[in-house]
mmCIF file of C-alpha atoms in Angstrom:
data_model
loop_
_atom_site.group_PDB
_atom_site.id
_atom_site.type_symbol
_atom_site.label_atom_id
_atom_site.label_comp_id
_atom_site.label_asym_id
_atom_site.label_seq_id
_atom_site.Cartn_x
_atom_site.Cartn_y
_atom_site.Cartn_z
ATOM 1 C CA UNK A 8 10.217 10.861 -13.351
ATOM 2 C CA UNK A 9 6.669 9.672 -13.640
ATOM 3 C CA UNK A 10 4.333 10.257 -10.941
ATOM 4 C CA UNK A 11 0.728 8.172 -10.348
ATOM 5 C CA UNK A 12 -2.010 9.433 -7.957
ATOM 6 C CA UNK A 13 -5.058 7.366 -7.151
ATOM 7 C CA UNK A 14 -6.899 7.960 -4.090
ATOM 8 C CA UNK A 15 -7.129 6.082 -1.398
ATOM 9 C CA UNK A 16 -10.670 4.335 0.358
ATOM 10 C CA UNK A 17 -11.912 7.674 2.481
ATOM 11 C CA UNK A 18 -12.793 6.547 6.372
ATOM 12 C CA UNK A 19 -14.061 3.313 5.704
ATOM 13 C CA UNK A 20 -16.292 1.057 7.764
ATOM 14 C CA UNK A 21 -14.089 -0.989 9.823
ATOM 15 C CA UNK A 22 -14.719 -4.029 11.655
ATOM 16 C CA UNK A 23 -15.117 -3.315 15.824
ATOM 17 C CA UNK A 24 -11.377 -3.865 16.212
ATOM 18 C CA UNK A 25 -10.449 -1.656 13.572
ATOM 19 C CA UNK A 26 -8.143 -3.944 11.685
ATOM 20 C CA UNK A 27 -10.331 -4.481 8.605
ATOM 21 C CA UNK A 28 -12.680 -3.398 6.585
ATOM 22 C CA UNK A 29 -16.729 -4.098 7.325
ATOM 23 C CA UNK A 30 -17.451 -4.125 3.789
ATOM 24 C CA UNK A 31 -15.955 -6.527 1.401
ATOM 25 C CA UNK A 32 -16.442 -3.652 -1.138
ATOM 26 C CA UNK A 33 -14.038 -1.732 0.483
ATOM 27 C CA UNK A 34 -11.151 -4.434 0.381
ATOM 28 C CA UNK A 35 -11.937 -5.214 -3.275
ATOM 29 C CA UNK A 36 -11.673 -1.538 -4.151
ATOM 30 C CA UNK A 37 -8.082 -1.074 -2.455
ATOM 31 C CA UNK A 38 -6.971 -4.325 -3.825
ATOM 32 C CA UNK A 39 -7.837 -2.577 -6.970
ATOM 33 C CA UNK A 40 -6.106 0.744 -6.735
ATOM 34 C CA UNK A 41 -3.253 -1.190 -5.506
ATOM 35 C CA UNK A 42 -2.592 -3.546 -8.493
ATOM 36 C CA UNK A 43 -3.258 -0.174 -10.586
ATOM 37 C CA UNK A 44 -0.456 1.278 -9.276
ATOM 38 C CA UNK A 45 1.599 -1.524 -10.162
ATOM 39 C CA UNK A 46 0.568 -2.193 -13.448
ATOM 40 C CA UNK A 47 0.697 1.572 -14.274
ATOM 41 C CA UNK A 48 4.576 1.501 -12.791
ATOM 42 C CA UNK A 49 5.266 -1.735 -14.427
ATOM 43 C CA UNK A 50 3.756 -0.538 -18.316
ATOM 44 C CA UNK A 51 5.678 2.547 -18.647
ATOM 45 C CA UNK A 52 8.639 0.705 -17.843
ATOM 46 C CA UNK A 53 9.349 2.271 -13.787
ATOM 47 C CA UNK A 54 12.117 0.262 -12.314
ATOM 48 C CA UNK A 55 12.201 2.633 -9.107
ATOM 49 C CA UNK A 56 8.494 3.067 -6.819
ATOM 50 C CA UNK A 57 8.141 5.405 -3.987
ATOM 51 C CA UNK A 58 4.710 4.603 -2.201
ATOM 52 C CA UNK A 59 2.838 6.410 0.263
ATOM 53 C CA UNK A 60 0.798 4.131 3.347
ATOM 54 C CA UNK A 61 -2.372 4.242 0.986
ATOM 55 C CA UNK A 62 -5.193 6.027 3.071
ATOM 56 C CA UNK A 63 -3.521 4.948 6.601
ATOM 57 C CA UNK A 64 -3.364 8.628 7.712
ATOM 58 C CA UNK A 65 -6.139 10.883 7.429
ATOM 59 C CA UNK A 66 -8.264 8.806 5.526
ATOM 60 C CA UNK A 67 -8.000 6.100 8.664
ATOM 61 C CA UNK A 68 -7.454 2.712 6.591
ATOM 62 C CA UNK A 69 -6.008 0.146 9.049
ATOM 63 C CA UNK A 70 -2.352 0.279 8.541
ATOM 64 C CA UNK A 71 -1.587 -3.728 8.605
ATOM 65 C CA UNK A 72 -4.354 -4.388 6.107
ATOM 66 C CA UNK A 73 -2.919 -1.600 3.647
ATOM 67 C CA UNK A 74 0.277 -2.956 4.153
ATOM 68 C CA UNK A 75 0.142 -6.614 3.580
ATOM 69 C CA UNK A 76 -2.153 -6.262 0.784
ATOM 70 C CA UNK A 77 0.387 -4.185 -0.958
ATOM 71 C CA UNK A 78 2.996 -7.136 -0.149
ATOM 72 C CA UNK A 79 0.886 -9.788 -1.336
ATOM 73 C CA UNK A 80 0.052 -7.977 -4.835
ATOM 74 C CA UNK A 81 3.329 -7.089 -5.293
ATOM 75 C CA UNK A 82 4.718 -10.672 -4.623
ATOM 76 C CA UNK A 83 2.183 -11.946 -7.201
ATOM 77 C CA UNK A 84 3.379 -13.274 -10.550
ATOM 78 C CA UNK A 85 2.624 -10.014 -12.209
ATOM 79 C CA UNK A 86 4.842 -7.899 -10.866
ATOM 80 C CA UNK A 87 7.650 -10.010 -9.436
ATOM 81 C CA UNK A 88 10.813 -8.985 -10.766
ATOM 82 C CA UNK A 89 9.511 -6.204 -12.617
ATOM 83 C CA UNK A 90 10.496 -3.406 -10.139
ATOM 84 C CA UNK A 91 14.159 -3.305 -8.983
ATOM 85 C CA UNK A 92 13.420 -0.731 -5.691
ATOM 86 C CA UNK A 93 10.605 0.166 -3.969
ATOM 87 C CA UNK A 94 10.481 2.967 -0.912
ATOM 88 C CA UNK A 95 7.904 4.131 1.038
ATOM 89 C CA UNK A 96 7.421 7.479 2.166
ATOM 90 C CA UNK A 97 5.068 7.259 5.095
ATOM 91 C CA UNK A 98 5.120 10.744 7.246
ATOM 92 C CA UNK A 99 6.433 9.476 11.071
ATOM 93 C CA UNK A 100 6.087 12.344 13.210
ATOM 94 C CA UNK A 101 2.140 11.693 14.528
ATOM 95 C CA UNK A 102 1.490 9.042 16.770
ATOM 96 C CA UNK A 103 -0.493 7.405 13.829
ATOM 97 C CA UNK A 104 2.540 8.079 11.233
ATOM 98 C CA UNK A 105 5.305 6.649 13.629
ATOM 99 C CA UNK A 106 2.789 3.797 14.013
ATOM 100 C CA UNK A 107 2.139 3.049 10.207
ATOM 101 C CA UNK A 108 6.435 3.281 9.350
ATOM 102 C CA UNK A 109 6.714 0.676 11.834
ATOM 103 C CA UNK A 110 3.584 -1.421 10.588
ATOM 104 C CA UNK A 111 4.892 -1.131 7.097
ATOM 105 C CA UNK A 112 8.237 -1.479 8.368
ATOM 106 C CA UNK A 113 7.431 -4.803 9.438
ATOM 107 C CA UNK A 114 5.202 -6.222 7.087
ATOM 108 C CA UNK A 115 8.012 -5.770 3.839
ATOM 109 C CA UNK A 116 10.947 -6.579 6.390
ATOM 110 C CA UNK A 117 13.321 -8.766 4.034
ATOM 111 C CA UNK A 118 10.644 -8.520 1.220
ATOM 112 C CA UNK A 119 13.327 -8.644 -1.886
ATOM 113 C CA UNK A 120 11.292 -7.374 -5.585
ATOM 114 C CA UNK A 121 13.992 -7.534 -8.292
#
């Protein structure tokens, strides 16, 4: 068992509909800690991730944007086929944590890594 913190963007900026971030800093920086994730996972040989909703709770990143970029890095040539499961443990109880399983749940619906 292997275990790989990395914190998440802390109440960023958003755009006035609160499904982005207002600086492109911001993005660039998750996109970031993201692929670090994977590339840690992927060089000491994990085959099995469990991933948390990076920042979507307290720190108030916007759930779809957290989601799909985590999709769309892990899709990319670098990591496909290089993890054969990958979970995510996203809290469901608050209104905001039911919210972000269901975001998440629907953003890697059919979403197949190995």
């Amino acid at each position: 068992v292997s275990v790989i913190t990395v914190a998440a963007p802390r109440r960023p900026e958003l755009t006035p509909d609160r499904l982005a971030f207002k600086n492109p800093s911001d993005l660039d920086d998750l996109r970031g800690k993201i692929r670090l994730v994977y590339r840690m996972a992927a060089h000491h040989g994990q085959e099995f991730l469990v991933l948390a909703a990076m920042g979507c709770g307290a720190y108030l990143c916007p759930p779809k944007l957290v989601a799909s970029e985590m999709k769309f890095i892990l899709l990319d040539a670098e990591f496909r086929g290089r993890f054969k499961r990958i979970v995510f443990a996203i809290y469901g109880s608050s209104l905001t944590g039911a919210r972000n399983l269901e975001i998440f749940r629907d953003v890697f619906d059919g979403v197949v890594v190995s």
